[in-house]
Coordinates of C-alpha atoms in Angstrom, one line a residue:
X8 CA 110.1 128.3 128.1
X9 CA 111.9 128.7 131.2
X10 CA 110.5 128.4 134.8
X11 CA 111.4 129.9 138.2
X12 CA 112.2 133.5 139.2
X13 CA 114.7 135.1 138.0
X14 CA 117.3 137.0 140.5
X15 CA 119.5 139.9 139.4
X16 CA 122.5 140.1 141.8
X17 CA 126.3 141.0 140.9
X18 CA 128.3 138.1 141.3
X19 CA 132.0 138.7 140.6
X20 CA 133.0 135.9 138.1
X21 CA 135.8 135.6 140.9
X22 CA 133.0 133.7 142.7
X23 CA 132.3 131.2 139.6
X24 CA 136.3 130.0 139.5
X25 CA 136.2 129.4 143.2
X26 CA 133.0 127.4 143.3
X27 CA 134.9 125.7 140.0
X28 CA 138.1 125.3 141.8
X29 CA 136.0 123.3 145.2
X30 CA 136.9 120.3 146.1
X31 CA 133.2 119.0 144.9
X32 CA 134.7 119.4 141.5
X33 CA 137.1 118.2 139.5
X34 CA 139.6 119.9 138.1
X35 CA 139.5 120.8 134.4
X36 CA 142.3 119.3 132.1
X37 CA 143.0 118.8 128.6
X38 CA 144.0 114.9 129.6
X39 CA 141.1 112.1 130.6
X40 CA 139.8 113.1 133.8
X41 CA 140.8 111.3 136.8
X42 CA 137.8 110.3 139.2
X43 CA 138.2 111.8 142.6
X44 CA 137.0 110.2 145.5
X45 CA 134.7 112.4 147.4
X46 CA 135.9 114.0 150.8
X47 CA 134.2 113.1 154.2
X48 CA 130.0 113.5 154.0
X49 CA 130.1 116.7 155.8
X50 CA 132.3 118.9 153.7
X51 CA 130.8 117.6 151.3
X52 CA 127.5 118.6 152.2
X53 CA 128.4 121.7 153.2
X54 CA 130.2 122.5 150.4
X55 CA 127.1 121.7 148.2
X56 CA 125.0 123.7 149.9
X57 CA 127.5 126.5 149.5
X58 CA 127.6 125.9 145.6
X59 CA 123.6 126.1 145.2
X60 CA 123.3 129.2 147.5
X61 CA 125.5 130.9 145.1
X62 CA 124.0 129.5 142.3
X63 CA 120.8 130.9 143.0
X64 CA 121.6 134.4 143.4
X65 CA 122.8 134.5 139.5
X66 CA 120.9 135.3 136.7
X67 CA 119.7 132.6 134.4
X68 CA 122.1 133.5 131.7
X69 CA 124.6 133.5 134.1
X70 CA 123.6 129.9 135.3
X71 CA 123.4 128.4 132.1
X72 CA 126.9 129.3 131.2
X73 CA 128.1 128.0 134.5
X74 CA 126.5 124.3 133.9
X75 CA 128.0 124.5 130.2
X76 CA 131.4 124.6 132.0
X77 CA 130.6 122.3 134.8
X78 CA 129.3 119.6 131.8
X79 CA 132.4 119.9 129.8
X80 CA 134.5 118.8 132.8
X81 CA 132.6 115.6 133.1
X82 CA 133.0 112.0 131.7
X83 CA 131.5 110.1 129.2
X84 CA 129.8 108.1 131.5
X85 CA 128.6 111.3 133.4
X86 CA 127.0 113.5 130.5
X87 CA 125.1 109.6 130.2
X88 CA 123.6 109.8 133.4
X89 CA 122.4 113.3 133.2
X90 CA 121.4 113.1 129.6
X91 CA 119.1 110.0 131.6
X92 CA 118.0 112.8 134.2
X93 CA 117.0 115.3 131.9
X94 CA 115.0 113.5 129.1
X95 CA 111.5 113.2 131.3
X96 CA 112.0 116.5 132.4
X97 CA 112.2 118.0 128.7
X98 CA 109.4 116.1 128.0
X99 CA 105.6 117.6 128.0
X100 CA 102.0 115.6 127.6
X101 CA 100.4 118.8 126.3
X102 CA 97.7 116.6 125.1
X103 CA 96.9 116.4 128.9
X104 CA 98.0 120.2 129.8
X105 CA 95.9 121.7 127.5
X106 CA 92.7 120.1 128.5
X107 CA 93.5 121.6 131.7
X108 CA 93.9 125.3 130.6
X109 CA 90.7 124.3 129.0
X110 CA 91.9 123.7 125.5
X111 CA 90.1 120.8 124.8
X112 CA 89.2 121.8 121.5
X113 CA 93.3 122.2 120.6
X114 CA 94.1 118.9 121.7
X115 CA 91.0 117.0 119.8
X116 CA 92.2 118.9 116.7
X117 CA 95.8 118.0 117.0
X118 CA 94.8 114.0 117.9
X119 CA 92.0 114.3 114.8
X120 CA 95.4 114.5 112.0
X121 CA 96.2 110.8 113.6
X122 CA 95.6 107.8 111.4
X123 CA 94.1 104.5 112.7
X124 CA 97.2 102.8 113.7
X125 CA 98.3 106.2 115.9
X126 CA 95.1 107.0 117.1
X127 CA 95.2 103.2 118.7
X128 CA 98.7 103.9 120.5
X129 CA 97.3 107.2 121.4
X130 CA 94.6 105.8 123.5
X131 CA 96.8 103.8 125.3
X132 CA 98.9 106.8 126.8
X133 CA 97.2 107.3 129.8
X134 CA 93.3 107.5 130.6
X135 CA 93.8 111.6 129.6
X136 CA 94.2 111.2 126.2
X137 CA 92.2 107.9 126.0
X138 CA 89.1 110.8 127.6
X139 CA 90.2 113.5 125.2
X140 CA 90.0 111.1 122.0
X141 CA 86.5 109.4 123.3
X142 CA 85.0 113.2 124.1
X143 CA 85.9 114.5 120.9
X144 CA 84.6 111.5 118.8
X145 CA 88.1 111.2 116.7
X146 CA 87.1 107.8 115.4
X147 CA 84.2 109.2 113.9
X148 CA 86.4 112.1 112.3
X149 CA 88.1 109.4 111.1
X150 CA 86.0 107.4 109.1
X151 CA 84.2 110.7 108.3
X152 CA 87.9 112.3 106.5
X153 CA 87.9 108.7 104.9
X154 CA 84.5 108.9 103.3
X155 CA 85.4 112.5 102.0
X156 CA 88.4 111.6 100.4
X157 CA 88.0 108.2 99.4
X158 CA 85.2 106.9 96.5
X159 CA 85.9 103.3 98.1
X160 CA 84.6 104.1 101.8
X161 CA 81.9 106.5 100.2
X162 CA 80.5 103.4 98.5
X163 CA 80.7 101.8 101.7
X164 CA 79.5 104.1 104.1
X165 CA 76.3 104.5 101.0
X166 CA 75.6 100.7 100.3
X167 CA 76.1 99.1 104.4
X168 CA 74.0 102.4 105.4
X169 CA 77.0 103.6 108.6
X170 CA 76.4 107.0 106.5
X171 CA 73.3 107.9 108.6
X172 CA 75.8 108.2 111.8
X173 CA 78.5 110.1 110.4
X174 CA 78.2 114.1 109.4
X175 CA 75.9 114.9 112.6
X176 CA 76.8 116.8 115.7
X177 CA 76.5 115.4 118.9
X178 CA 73.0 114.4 119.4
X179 CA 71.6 111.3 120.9
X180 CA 71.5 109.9 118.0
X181 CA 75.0 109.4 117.4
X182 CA 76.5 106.6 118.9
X183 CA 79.2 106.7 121.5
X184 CA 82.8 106.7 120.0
X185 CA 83.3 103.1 120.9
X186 CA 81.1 102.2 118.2
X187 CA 83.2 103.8 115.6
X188 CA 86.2 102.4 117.0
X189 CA 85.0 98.8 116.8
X190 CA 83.0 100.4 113.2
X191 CA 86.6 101.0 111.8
X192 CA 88.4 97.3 111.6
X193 CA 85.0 96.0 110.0
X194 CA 85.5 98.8 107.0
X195 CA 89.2 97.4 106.4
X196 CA 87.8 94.1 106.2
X197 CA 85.3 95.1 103.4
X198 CA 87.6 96.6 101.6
X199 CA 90.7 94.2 101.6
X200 CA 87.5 91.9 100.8
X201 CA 87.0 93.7 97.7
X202 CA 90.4 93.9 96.6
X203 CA 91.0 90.7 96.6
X204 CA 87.6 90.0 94.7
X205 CA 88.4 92.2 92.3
X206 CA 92.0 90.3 91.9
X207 CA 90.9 86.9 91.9
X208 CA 87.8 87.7 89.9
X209 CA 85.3 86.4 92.3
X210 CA 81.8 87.6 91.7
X211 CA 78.0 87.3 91.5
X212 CA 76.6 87.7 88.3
X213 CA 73.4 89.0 87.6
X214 CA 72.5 89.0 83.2
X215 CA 69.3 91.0 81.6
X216 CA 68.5 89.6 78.6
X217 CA 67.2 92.3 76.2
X218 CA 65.4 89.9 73.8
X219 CA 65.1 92.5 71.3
X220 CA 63.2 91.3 68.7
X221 CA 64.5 92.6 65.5
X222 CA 68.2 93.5 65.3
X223 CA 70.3 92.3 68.4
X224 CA 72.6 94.0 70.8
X225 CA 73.1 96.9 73.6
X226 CA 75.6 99.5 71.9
X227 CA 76.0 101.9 74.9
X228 CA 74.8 102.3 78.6
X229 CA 75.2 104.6 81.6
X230 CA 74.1 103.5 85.3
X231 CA 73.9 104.9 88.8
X232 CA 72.3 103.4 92.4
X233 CA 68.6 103.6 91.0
X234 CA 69.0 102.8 87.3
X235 CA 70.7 101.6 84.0
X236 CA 70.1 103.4 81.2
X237 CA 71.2 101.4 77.5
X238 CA 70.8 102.3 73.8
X239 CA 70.1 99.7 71.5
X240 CA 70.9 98.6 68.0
X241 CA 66.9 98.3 68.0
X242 CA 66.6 102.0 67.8
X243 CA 65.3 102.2 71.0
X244 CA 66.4 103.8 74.8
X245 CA 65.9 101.1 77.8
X246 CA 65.7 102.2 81.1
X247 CA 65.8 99.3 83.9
X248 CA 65.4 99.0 87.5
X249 CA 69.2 98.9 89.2
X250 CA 67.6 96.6 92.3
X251 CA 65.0 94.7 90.1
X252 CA 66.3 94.5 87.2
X253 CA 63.0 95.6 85.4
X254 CA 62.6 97.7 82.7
X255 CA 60.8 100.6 83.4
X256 CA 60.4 102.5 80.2
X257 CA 61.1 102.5 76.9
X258 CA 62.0 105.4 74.4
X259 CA 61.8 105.2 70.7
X260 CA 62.2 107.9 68.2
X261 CA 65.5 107.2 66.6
X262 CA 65.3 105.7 63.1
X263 CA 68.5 103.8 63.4
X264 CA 70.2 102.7 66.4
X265 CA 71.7 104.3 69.3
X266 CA 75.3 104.1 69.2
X267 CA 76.1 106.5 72.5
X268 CA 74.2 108.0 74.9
X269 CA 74.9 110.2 78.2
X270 CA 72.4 111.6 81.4
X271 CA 72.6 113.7 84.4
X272 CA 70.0 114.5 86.6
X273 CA 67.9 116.7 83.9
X274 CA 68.6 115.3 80.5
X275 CA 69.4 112.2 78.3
X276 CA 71.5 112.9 75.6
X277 CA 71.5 110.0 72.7
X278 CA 73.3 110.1 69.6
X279 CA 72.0 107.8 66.4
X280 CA 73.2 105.8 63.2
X281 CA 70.3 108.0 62.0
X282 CA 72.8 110.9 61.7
X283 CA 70.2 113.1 64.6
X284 CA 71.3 113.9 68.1
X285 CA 67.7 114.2 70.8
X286 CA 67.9 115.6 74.1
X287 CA 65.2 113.4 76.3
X288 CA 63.8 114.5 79.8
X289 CA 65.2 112.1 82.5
X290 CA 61.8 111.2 84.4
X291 CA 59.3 112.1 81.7
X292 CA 61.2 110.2 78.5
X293 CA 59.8 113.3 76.6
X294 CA 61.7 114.4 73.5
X295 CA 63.1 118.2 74.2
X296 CA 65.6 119.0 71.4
X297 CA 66.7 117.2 68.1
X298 CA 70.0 118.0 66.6
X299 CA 70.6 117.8 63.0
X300 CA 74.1 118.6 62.0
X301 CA 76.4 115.6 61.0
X302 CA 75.7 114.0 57.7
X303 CA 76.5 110.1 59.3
X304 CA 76.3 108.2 62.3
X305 CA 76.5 110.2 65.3
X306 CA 79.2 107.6 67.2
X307 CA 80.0 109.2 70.6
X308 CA 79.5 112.2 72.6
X309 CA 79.8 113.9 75.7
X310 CA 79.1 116.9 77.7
X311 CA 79.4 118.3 80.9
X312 CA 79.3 122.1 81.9
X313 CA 77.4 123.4 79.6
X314 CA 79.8 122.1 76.6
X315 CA 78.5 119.1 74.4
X316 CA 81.3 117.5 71.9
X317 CA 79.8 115.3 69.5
X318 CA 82.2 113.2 66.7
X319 CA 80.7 111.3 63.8
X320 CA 81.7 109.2 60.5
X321 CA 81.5 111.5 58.9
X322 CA 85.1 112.8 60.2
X323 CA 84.2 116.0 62.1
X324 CA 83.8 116.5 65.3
X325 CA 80.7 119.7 66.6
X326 CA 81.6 121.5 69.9
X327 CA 78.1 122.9 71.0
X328 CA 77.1 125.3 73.8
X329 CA 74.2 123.8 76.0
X330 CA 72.8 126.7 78.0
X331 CA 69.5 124.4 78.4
X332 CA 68.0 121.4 76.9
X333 CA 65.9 123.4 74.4
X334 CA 68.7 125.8 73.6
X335 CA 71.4 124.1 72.3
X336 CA 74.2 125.7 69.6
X337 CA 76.9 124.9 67.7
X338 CA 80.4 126.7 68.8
X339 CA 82.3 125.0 66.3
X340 CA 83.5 122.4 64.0
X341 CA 86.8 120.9 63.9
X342 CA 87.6 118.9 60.8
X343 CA 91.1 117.2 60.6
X344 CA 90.7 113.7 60.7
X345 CA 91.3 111.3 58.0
X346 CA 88.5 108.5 58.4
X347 CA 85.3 108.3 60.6
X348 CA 85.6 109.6 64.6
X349 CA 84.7 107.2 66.7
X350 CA 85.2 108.6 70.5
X351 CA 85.8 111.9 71.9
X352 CA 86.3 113.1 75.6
X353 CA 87.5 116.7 77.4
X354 CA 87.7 118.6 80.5
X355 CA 88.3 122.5 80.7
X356 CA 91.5 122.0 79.0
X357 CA 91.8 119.2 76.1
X358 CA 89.2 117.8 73.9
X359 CA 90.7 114.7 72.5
X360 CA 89.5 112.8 69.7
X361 CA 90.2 109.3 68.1
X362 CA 89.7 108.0 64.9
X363 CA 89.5 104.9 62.5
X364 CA 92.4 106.8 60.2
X365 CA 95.0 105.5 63.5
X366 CA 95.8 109.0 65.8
X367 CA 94.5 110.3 68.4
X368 CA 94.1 114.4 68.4
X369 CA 94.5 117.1 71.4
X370 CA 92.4 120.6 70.6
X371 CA 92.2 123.6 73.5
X372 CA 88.9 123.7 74.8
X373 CA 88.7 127.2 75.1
X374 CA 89.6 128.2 71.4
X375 CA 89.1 124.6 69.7
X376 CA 92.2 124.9 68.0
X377 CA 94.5 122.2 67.2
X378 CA 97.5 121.2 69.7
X379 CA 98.8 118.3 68.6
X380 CA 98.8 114.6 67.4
X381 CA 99.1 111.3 69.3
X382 CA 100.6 108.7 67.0
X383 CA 101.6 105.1 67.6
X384 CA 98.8 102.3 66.8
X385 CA 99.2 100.2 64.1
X386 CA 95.4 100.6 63.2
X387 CA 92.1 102.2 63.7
X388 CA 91.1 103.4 67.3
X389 CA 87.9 102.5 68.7
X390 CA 87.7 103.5 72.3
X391 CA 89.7 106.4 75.0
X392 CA 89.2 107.4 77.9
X393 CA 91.4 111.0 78.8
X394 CA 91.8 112.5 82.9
X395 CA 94.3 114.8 84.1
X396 CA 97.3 114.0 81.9
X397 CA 96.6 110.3 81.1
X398 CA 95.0 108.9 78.2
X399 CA 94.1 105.1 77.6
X400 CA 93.1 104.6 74.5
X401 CA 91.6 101.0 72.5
X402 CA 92.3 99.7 68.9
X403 CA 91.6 97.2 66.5
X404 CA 95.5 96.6 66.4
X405 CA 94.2 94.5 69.8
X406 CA 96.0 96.8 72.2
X407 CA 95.8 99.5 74.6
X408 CA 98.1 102.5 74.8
X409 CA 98.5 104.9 77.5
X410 CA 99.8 108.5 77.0
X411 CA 101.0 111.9 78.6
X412 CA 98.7 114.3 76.3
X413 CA 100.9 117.1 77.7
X414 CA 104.1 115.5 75.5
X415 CA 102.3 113.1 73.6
X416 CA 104.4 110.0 74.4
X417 CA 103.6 106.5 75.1
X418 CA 103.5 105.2 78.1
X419 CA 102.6 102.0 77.7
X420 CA 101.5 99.3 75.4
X421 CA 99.0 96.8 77.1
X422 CA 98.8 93.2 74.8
X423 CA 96.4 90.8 75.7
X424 CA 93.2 90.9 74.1
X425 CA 93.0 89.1 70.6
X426 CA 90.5 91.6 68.8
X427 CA 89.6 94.9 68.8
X428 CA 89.3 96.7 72.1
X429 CA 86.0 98.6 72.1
X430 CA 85.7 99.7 74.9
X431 CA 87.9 101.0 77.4
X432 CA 87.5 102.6 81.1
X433 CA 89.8 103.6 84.2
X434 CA 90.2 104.9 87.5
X435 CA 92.4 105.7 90.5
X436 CA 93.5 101.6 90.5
X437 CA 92.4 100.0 87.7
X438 CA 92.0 100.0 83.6
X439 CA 89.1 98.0 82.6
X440 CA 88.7 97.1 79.3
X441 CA 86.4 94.8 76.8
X442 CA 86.9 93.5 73.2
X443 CA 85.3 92.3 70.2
X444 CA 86.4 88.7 71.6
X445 CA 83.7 88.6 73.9
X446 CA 86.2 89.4 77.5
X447 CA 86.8 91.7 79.6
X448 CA 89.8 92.4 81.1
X449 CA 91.0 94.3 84.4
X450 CA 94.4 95.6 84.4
X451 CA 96.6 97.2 87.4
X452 CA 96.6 101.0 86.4
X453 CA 99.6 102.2 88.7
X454 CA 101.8 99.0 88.0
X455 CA 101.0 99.7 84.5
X456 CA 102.6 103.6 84.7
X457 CA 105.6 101.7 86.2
X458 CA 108.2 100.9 83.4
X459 CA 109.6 99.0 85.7
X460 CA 106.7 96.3 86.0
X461 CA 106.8 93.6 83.2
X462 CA 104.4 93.1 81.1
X463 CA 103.2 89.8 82.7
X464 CA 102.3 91.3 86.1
X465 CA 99.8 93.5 84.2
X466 CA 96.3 92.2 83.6
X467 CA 95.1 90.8 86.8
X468 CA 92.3 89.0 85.7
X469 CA 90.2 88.1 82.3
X470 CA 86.0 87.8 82.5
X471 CA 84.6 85.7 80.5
X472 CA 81.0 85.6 80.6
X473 CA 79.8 87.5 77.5
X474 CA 78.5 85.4 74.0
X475 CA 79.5 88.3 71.5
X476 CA 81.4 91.3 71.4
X477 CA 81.3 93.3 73.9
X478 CA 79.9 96.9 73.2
X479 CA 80.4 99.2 76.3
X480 CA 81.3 99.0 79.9
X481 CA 80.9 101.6 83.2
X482 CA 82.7 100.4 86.8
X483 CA 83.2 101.3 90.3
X484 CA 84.9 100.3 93.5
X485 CA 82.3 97.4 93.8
X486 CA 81.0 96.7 89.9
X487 CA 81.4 96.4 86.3
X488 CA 78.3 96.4 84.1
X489 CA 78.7 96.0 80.2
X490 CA 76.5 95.4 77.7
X491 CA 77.1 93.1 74.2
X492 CA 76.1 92.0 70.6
X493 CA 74.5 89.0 72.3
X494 CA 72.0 91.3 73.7
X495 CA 72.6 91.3 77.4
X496 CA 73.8 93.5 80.0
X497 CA 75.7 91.9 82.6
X498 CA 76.4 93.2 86.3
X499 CA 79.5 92.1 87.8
X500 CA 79.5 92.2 91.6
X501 CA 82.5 92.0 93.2
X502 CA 80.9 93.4 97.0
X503 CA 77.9 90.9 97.2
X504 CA 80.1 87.8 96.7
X505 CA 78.5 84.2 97.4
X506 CA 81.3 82.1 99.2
X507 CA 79.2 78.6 99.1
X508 CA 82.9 77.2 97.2
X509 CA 82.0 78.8 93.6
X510 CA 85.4 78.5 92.1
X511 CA 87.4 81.9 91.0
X512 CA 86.2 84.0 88.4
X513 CA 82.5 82.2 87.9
X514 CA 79.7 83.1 90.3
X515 CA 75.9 82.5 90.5
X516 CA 74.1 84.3 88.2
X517 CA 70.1 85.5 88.1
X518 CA 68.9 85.4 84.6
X519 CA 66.4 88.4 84.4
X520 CA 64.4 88.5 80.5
X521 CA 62.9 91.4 78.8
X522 CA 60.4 90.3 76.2
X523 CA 59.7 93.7 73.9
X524 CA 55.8 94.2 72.8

């Protein structure tokens, strides 16, 4: 942008050489120039004077290419000094010139893409920007663009209760900035809290014992904020109390025992050693819809969108189409496994299977035709896990394999556990996984796509808390909860941590015991 007003008069270029050729100046060679000393203060001023008078009568193009010459007859040293001069004059705070065009709103939205460390220099500029920053709340924007993009601070902002202040518009209710500023270094301390938790393996422990009183253990289990939901080798459906620890109702129906189960805000869906698949009501525990399609155990399933996938030991796997809990038909059946199917997952792309006979297989949603094969354990697979491209799978050749379902190769082996993984979850950070050798084990997810990283940086930690295999596990930013053949379910806190000198990896535990009537 260029400043001033312009004037438009013919100058002979006859007038640029003589200004050029004034004593003022020096003379232009092709050698190093030699300093002149300057003539007597008063020709010198006047000569000056002179030299801007005509200056000023030429256009702006005209005066540019003037100073090009001038600069180009200078030293070193000199193009220094005026490189010094013009740097604060190039330089604009349009953070504080917009405000004053009344642009707040631009500058709030051009501070608001700052992260924490920048927004901190920021409000040191000057008391302008520190204003703009305060007025427009960025802090809050902050933690609020945080909490959107980041399960971690979600959790946070859900389980300290800050949620209540963010997500408002400027009422009375909303605290000034300052308290979001000082909100924000409390947040970081949580979370590199948890972290490290999470990698030393401190925790409380909180253990429901199930007491079932005929055959023992908890096969699968689902959970959110209010509750836990579990299927047991009893035949029955337990739903407990996620602050007490109570169990607040019981479902029976099954006539063998619940190997898998799934709920969402309507429905529980629980599949049986029975060989049946029943659709409860979530609040009610009523029975709306029983399936009766595989000829053996019904061993996982899953559904989501209106698409149910159900796999059995009987070697198939049903692809049904859920348009409500009552009306509920089969799509499909894929057959093409060699031995029984023990765990199947999908999105809108892929549904993949795994199975006892050693492969894992990739069919097309859409058309449930077959794409192609995953081979590489040595034996059966019990457990997997598929998101985006990644699959993690678990066998009872003791090890975990991740792949690229796109290419079907192997990225990784994990070794560690010493019997068969049955269970296997992951997220963002983390693979958690837990084995017919009673432990659970947390691994480092993006060290573990690294083929750089050896093999012994891998597994972070190892929980050992569980009497008998262990069955099924769920986790989050702040929890694991699995559930076992000694017929507990176990709650591993890694937010609410005691720090009365437990020792790493062993925390307090409350005991809470279900007796069954």
């Amino acid at each position: 942008m260029r400043y001033g007003i312009r004037l438009y008069w013919d100058i002979s270029n006859s007038d640029k050489c003589n200004i050029l050729k004034c004593s003022c100046f020096p003379q232009l060679s092709n050698g190093p120039v030699v300093s002149r000393k300057r003539p007597s203060e008063g020709n010198y001023e006047k000569e000056k004077e002179h030299c801007i008078a005509l200056f000023d009568q030429w256009s702006e193009a005209d005066q540019v290419e003037f100073v090009e010459r001038l600069i180009s007859r200078m030293c070193h040293y000199q193009h220094g000094h005026i490189n010094s001069y013009l740097k604060p004059m190039l330089q604009r705070d349009f953070i504080t010139a917009l405000p004053a065009q009344g642009l707040d709103h631009i500058a709030e939205n051009i501070l608001s893409f700052l992260d924490a460390r920048s927004l901190c220099s920021a409000e040191l500029v000057c008391k302008e920007w520190q204003r703009v920053i305060s007025e427009g709340m960025l802090w809050k924007k902050l933690i609020e663009r945080m909490v959107r993009t980041d399960p971690l601070w979600k959790g946070l902002s859900e389980r300290h209760q800050w949620e209540k202040y963010l997500f408002k518009n400027r009422t009375a209710e909303v605290p000034p900035n300052s308290y979001y500023h000082s909100l924000y270094p409390k947040i970081i301390q949580d979370i590199e809290t948890i972290e490290a938790n999470w990698r030393c393996g401190r925790h409380n422990l909180q253990r429901i014992q199930c007491r079932s009183e005929n055959s023992k253990g908890v096969y699968c289990l689902q959970y959110d904020d209010e509750k836990i939901i579990s299927g047991l080798r009893d035949n029955s459906i337990k739903i407990w109390d996620k602050q007490t620890l109570e169990c607040l109702k019981i479902l029976t129906g099954h006539t063998g025992s619940v190997l898998c189960l799934q709920y969402d805000e309507r429905v529980i869906v629980t599949g049986s050693s029975d060989s049946t698949v029943r659709v409860w009501e979530v609040t009610t525990g009523e029975v709306l819809n029983t399936l009766i399609h595989h000829n053996e155990a019904v061993l996982h399933l899953r559904f989501a969108n209106g698409l149910m996938v159900t796999c059995s030991k009987d070697r198939s796997i049903a692809v049904w189409d859920m348009a409500s809990p009552t009306d509920i038909s089969l799509r499909r059946v894929l057959v093409g496994h060699r031995a029984a199917v023990n765990v199947v997952d999908f999105d809108d792309k892929y549904i993949v299977s795994a199975s006892g006979d050693r492969t894992i297989k990739v069919w097309s949603t859409s058309t449930c035709e077959f794409v192609r094969t995953l081979n590489g354990h040595k034996r059966g697979i019990a457990c997997l896990q598929y998101r985006d491209r990644l699959v993690v799978s678990g066998s009872s050749d003791n090890t975990i394999r991740l792949w690229d379902i796109e290419c079907g190769a192997c990225l990784r082996v994990l070794e560690g556990h010493e019997e068969l993984v049955r269970c296997i979850r992951f997220d963002n950070k983390r693979i958690v996984s837990g084995a017919y050798d009673g432990k659970i084990k947390v691994w480092d997810l993006q060290a573990a796509l690294d083929p750089r990283a050896p093999a012994s940086t891998l597994c972070l930690r190892t929980l050992v808390e569980h009497s008998g295999r262990v069955f099924r596990l769920q986790f989050d930013e702040f929890q694991i909860i699995s559930s076992s053949h000694d017929d507990t379910i176990l709650i591993w806190d890694f937010l609410n941590v005691s720090t009365n000198g437990q020792s790493e990896g062993r925390s307090p535990s409350r005991t809470y015991t279900y007796i069954s009537r």
